[in-house]
XYZ file of C-alpha atoms in Angstrom:
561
model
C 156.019 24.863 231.333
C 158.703 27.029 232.114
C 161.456 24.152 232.971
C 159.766 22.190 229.700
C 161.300 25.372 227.825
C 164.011 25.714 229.397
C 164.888 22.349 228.633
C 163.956 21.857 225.152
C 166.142 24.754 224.273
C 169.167 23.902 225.899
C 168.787 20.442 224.427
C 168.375 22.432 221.367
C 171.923 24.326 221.577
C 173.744 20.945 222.731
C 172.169 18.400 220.296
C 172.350 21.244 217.724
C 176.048 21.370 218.067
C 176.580 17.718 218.680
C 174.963 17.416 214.776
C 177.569 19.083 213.331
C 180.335 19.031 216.172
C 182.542 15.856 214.248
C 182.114 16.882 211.082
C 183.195 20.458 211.418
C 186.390 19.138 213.089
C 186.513 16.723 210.032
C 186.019 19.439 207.580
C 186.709 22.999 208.255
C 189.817 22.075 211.020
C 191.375 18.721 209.063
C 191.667 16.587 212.083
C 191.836 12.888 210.621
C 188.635 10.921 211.468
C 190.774 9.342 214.920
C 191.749 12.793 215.920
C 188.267 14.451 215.962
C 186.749 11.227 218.017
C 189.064 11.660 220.187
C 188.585 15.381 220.999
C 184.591 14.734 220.757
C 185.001 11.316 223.232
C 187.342 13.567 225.479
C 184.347 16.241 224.823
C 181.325 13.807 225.842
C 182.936 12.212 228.576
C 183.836 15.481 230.663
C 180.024 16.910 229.874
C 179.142 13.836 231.854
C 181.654 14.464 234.902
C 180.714 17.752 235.541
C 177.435 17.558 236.509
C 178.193 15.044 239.351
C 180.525 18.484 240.761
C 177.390 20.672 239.951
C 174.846 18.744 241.989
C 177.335 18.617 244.859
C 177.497 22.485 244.956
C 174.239 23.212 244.201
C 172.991 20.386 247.307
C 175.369 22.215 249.659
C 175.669 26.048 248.523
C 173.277 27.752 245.624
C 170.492 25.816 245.342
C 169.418 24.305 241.739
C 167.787 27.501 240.296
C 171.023 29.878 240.533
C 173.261 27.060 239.471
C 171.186 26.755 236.319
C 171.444 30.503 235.428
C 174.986 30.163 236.093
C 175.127 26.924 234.066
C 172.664 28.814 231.134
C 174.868 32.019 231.132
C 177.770 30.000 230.220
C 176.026 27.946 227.873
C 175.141 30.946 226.219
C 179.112 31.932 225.678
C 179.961 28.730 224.936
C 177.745 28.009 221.950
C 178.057 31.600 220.303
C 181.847 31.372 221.062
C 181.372 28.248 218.502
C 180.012 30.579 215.846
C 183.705 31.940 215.570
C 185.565 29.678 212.964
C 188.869 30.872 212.339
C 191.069 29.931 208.867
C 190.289 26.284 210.123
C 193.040 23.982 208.590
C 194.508 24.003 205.326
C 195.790 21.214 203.562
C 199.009 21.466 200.640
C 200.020 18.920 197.650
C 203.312 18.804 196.588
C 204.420 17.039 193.152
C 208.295 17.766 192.319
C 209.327 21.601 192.658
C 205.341 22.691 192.428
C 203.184 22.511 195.789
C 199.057 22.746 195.174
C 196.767 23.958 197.733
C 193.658 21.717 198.241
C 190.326 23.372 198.101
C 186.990 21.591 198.490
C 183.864 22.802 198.256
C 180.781 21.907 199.529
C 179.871 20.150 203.278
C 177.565 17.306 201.361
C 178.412 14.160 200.145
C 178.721 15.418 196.593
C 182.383 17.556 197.919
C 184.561 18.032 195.439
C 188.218 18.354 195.580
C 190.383 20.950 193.188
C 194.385 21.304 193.246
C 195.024 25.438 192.998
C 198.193 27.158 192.157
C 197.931 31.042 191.404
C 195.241 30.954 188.702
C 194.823 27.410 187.564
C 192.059 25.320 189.819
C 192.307 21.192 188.814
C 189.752 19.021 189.704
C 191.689 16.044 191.287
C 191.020 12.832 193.405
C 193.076 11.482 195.970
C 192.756 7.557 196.581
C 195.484 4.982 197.985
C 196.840 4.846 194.745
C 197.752 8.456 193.904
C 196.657 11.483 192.860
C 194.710 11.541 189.606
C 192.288 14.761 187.537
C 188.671 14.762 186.805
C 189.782 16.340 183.875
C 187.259 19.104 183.799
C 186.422 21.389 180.864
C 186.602 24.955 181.661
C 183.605 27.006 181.120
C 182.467 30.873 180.990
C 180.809 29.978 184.177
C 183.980 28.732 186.101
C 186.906 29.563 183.866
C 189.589 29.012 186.721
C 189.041 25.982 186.347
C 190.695 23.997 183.464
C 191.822 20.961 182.093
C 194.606 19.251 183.512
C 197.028 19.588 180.625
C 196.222 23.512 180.404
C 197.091 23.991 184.129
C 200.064 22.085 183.819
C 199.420 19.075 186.513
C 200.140 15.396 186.021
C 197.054 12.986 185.310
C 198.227 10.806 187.449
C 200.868 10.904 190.352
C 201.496 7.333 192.578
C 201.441 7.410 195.948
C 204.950 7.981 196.936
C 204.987 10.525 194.306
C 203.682 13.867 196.168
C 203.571 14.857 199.847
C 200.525 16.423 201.975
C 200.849 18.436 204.570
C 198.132 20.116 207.043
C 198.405 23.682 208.830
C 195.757 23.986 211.169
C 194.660 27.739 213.028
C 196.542 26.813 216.033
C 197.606 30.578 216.313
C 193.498 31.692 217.252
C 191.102 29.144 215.560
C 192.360 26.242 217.642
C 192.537 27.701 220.756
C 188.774 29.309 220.317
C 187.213 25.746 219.761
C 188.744 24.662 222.756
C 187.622 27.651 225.047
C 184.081 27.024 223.323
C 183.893 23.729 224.273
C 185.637 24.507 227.573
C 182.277 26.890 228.112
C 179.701 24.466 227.400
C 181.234 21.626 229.535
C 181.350 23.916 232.740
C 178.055 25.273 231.657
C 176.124 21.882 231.610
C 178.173 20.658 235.043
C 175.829 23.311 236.506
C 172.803 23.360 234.680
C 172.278 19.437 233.959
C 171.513 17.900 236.922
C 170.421 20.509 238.453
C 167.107 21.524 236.495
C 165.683 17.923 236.984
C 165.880 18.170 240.741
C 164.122 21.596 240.350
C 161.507 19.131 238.580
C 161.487 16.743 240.925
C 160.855 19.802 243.464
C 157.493 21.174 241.984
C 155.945 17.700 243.519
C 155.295 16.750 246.972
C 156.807 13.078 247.634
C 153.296 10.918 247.127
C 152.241 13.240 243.982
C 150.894 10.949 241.446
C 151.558 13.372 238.732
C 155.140 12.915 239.352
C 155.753 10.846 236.726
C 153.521 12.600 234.186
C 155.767 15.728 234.896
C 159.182 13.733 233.730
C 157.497 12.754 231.308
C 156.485 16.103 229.807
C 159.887 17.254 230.330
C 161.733 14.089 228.605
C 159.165 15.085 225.851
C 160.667 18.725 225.860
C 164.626 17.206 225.921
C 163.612 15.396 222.770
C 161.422 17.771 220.918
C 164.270 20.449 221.292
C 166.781 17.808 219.854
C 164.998 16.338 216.938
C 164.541 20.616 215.912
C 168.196 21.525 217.007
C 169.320 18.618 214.683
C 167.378 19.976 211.617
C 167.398 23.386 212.013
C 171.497 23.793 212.828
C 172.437 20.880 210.450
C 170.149 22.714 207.757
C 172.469 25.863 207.760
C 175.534 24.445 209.081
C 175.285 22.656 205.646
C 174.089 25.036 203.227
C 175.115 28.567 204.536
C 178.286 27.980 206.937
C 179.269 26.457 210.066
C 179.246 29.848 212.062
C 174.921 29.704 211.223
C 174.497 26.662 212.503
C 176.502 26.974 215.513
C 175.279 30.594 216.221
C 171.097 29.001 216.254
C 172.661 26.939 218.613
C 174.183 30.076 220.782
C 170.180 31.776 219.965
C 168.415 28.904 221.186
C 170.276 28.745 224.668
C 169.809 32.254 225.032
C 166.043 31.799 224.366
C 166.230 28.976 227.258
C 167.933 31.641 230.002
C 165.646 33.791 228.660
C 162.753 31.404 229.673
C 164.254 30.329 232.567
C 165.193 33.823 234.304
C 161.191 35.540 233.556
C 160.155 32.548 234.668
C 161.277 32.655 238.216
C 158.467 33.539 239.806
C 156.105 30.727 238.570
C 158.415 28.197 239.926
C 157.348 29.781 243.633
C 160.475 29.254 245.337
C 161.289 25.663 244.160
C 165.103 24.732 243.417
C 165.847 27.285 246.741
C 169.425 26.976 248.424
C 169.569 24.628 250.966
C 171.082 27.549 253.397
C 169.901 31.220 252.771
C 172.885 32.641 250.944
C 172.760 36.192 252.240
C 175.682 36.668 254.956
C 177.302 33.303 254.083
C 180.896 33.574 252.258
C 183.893 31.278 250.640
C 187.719 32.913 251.177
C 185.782 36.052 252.265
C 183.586 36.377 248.896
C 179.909 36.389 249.271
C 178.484 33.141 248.042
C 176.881 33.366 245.098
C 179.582 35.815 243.314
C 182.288 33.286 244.266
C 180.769 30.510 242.278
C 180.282 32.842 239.410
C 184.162 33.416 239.705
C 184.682 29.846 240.476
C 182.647 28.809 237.407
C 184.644 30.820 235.352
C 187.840 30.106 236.610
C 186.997 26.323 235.684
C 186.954 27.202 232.291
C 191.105 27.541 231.879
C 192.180 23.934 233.680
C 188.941 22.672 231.235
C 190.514 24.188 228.109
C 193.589 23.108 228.877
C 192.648 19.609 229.261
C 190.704 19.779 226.031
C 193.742 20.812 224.174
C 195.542 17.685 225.377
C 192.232 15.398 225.058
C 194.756 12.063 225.494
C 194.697 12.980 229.337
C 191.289 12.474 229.643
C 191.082 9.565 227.721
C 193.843 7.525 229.702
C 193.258 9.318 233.164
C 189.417 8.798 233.592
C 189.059 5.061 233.193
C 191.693 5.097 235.704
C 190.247 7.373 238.502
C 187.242 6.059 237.820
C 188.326 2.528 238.379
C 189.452 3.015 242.185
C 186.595 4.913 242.764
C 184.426 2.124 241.560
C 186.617 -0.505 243.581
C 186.314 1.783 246.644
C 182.244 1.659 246.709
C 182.638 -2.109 246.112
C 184.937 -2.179 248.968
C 182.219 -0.129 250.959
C 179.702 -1.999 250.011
C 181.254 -5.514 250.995
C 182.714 -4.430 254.100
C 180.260 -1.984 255.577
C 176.931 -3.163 254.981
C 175.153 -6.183 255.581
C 172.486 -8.720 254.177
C 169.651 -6.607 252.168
C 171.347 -3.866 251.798
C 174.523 -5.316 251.155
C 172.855 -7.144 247.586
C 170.722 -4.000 246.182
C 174.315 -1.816 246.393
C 176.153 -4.853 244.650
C 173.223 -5.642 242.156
C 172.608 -1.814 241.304
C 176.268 -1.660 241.007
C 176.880 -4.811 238.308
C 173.775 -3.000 236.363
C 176.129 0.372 236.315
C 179.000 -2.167 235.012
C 176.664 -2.851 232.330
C 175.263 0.578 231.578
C 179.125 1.395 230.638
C 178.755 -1.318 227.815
C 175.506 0.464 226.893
C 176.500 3.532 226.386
C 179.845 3.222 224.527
C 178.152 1.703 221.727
C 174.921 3.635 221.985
C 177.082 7.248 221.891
C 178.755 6.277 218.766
C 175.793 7.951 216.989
C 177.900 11.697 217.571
C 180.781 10.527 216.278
C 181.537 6.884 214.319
C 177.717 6.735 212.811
C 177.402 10.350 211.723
C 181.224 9.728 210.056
C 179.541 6.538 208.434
C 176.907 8.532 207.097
C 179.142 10.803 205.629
C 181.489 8.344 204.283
C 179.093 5.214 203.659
C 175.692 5.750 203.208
C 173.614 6.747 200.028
C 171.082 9.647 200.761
C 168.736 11.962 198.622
C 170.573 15.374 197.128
C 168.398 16.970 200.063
C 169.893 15.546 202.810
C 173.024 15.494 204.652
C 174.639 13.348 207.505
C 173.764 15.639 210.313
C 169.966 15.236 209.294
C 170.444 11.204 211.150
C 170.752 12.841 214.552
C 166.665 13.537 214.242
C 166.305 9.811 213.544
C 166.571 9.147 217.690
C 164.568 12.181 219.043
C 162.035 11.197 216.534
C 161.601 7.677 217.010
C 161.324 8.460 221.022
C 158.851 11.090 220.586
C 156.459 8.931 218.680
C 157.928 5.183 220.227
C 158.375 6.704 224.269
C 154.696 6.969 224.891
C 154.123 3.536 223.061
C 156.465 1.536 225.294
C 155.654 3.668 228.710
C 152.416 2.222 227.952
C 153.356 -1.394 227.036
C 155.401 -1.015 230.325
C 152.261 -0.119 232.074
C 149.677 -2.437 230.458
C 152.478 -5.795 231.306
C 152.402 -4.207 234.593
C 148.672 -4.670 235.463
C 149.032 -8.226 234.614
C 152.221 -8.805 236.639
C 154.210 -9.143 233.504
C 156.585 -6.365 233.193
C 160.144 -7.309 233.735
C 162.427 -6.330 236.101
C 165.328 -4.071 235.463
C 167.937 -6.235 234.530
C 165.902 -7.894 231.773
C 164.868 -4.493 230.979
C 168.677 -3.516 230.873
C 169.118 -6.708 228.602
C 166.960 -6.011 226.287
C 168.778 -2.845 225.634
C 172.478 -4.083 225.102
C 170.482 -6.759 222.401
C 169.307 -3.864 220.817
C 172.033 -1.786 220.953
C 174.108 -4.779 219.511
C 171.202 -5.148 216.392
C 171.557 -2.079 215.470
C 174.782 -2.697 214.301
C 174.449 -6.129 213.088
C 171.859 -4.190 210.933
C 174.576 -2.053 209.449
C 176.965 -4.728 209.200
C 174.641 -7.299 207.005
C 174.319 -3.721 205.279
C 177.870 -2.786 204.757
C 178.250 -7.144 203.179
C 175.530 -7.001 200.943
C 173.116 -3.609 200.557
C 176.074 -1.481 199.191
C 176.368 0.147 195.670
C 178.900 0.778 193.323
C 180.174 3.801 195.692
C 180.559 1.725 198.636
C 177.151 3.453 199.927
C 174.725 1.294 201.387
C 171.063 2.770 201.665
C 169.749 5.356 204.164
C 167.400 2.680 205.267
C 169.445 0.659 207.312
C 171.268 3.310 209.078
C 167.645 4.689 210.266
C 166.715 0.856 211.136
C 169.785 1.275 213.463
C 168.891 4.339 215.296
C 165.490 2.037 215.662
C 166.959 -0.662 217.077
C 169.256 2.035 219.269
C 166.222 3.874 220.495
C 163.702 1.085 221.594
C 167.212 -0.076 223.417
C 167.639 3.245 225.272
C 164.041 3.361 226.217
C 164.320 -0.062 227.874
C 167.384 0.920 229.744
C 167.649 4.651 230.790
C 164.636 5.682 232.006
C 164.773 3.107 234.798
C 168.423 3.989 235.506
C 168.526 6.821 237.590
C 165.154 4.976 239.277
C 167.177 1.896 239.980
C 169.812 3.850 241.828
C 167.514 5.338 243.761
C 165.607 2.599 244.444
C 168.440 -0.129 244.952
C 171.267 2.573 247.123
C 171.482 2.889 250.526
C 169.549 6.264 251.858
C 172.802 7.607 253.402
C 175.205 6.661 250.041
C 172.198 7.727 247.431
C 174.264 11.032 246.518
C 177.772 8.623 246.361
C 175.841 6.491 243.869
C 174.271 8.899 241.623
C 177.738 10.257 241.074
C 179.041 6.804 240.406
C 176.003 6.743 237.498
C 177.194 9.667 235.960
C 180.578 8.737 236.125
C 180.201 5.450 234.658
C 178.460 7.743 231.674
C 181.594 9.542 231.540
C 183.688 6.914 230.943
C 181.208 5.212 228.441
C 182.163 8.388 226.509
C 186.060 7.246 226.830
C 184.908 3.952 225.976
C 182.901 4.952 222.703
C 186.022 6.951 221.918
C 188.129 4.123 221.640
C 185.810 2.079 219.460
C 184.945 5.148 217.053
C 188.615 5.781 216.603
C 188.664 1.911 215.031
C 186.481 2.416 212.599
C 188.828 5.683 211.386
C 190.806 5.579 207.389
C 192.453 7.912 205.752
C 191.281 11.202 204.829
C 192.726 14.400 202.929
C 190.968 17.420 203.576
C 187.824 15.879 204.902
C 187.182 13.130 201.729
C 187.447 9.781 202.650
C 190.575 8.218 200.333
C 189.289 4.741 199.928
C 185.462 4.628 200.197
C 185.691 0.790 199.732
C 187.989 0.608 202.729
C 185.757 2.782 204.799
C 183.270 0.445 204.669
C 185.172 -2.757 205.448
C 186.079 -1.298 208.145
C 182.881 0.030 209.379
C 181.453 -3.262 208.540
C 184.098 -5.302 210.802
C 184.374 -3.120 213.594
C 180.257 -2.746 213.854
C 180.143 -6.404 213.048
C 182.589 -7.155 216.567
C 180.399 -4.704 218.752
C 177.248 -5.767 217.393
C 177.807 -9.301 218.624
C 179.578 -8.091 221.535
C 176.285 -6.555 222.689
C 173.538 -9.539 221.904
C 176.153 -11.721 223.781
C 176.473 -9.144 226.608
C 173.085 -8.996 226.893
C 171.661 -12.745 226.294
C 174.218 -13.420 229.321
C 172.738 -10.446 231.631
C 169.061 -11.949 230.565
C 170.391 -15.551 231.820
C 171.687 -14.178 235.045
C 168.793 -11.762 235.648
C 166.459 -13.856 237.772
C 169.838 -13.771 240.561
C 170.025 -10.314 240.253
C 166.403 -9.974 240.786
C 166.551 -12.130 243.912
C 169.540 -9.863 245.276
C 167.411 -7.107 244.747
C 165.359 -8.596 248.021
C 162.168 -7.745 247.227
C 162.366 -4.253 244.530
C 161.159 -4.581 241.304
């Protein structure tokens, strides 16, 4: 109970965030639609690099209980550290001698845009073609706002005709975001990992009620997601970024909270490996010198997110020779059965990369594509879709954990690579979904219906629960006793770069924007259309061709399911 708590709220501060993480870059900070995926993909991909440091330290030095408080405390900072939003970015319009600021209001779909200079507020739009008014009446309600002649601004200026230019809070606001996300990627490097093993600790190695426990606590992971996600989008919406963020801050400190009373029912579990009393690092007693040390990591971490490209071209590349070196390993230094798990589990981690990069565009290209191109009720906004995967797995996990079960009694259930086949195919309908959407479902706006983009996240969901709940199982099943630790980092680093990966294909789907508004809605959609299209097919292919070549894998797995 107490780790199902602590759980469910930290997944409620990071999913929580996550919700609204793009489209506060988006809208209160001005990055272009390429920029924020880039900082979010940078963002993603170290959350999933840390945790392979974390484990390390907490095998070797704390234990898993004090690197979660460490982990939780910084969460803590992290998320309320969020709450602070600066002056954002401000974006200027300049026609001849007379420059315009650009004010929008709202965070919905219905945003409006108005041109201000000293008094006079204009209604405008901005599309490829130009700048043109809305022509609004002025009324006792809103008498700032007038008609275009009255204020004195064109109807219509071509493109080529005015200038834009964006000034972003790079003095304070900037740097803030960056230490905030700094926070929470050091913060879940500790905690991450780390309270699963204390899971996996309250069971002796035989317990049958093993399972049931991960279960419960998956349960918890999604439960606090699919209430982060409607809870922080809710006021992140209507009352101001720094609400929604700040629940987010609350609900982490409610999960230290949990965490920290609830010590003693854990009896012991998630201990250091080494009693920590006596033992020291550069003369500083243990566990003070990874609080330091934890903190410390913060500055090269904000640094790095300031200058996001770095991650973006330097993982793949790290990650590359580390990936050829266990390869290398595993064809020189083992032998027969062994020698075919390591290679099998590792083509299934090849895979998993492919997975992931299109499954994680749901934080940043399908929440912008909700925003941009899809029609939804007046009560709903685009961070509302993030429920539409902790939902489905709340009510669809149980389902196929028992289809999984019931094909098992009758010698029927497949093996993991068909089970990691079937995900890429669903992965890759989920966007074919959305592309047949984008080609024929869309209205006059260039909105296609909520529908399909919640048929996606279907598709997406039953495709995640077919591949990651057996992945961390097949590492441990398939790796070599004395390499098991080697190969669970390789997982999570594979994750990471999936992150890179998903960057890269988000940042395709990217048009024009001025102050947060999409320029060419029509555009938008093409392109969201084509570039879904290309991945879509990209994963049914990927994954018809991993279902053809499964029954070899299975035989190179010599013998485990």
């Amino acid at each position: 109970m107490i780790l199902f708590f602590t759980e469910m709220w930290e997944r409620f501060s990071f999913y929580g965030m996550r919700a609204l993480l793009v489209l506060y870059l988006t809208q209160h900070f001005l990055f272009g639609p390429a920029e924020a995926q880039g900082i979010y993909a940078a963002y993603a991909a170290l959350v999933y690099l840390m945790p392979v440091i974390g484990g390390m330290i907490a095998d070797k030095y704390l234990g898993s209980r004090k690197a979660v408080i460490i982990g939780a405390v910084l969460l803590v900072m992290g998320h309320f550290t969020m709450a602070f939003e600066g002056t954002g970015g401000r974006e200027s319009l300049t026609i001849g001698d007379t420059t315009y600021q650009i004010q929008v209001e709202g965070r919905d779909q219905n945003r409006q845009m108005f041109a201000v200079n000293g008094d006079q507020r204009v209604p405008i739009s901005i599309t490829p073609e130009g700048v043109s008014t809305l022509g609004a009446e002025p009324s006792a309600a809103n008498a700032a706002t007038a008609p275009a002649a009255a204020a004195g601004f064109p109807a219509f200026t071509a493109t080529g005709g005015y200038t834009l230019e964006t000034e972003r809070d790079t003095a304070l606001g900037e740097p803030v975001l960056f230490l905030a996300l700094a926070l929470i990627i050091v913060g879940v490097g500790f905690l991450k990992a780390n309270i699963s093993t204390v899971v996996g600790a309250l069971y002796e190695e035989n317990d049958p009620r093993r399972d049931g426990g991960f279960t419960i606590f998956y349960v918890g992971i999604n439960l606090g997601s699919f209430l982060a996600t409607a809870a922080c989008s809710y006021l992140g919406f209507n009352y101001g970024w720094a609400y929604g963020f700040g629940l987010a801050g609350i609900g982490m400190l409610f999960g230290l909270l949990t965490f920290v009373l609830g010590q003693s029912w854990l009896e012991g579990r998630g201990a250091p490996p080494v009693p920590v009393e006596g033992r020291s690092i550069l003369g500083v007693p243990l566990v003070p010198f990874f609080w330091i040390a934890g903190l410390v990591a913060v500055i090269p971490t904000w640094l790095l997110m300031q200058r996001h490209e770095i991650i973006e071209t330097g993982l793949p590349w790290i990650a590359g020779v580390i990936f050829a070196s266990v390869v290398g390993y595993t064809v020189f230094r083992l032998k027969g059965a062994e020698r075919s798990r390591m290679l099998v589990a590792q083509l299934l981690i090849f895979f998993s990369v492919l997975f992931w990069a299109l499954f994680e565009q749901a934080g940043s290209s399908l929440t912008l594509f909700a925003d941009q191109s899809t029609q939804m009720p007046d009560w709903f906004n685009a961070g509302y879709t993030q429920m539409f995967n902790p939902g489905v797995i709340i009510i669809g996990g149980p389902i196929i954990a028992a289809l999984w079960v019931w094909l098992g009694k009758r010698n029927l259930e497949p093996s993991t690579p068909v089970k990691f086949s079937f995900g890429l195919v669903f992965v890759g309908l989920g966007f074919l979904v959305l592309t047949w959407a984008a080609a024929n479902q869309a209205n006059d706006a260039f909105r296609v219906p909520l529908l399909f983009l919640f048929l996606t996240y279907v598709f997406h969901t039953i495709g995640e629960l077919c591949l990651s709940p057996v992945g961390l199982s097949m590492i441990t099943k398939l790796s070599v006793a004395r390499v098991v630790g080697m190969m669970m980092g390789v997982w999570f680093l594979s994750s990471s770069v999936a992150h890179i990966v998903a960057g890269l294909i988000a940042k395709a789907t990217a048009t024009d924007t001025v102050a947060g508004v999409v320029t060419s809605p029509e555009l938008a959609l093409q392109t969201y259309g084509s570039i879904f299209g290309t991945i879509g097919w990209t994963g049914v292919g990927v994954g018809v061709f991993l279902l053809l070549i499964s029954p070899l894998l299975k035989k190179g797995m010599a013998g485990v399911h």
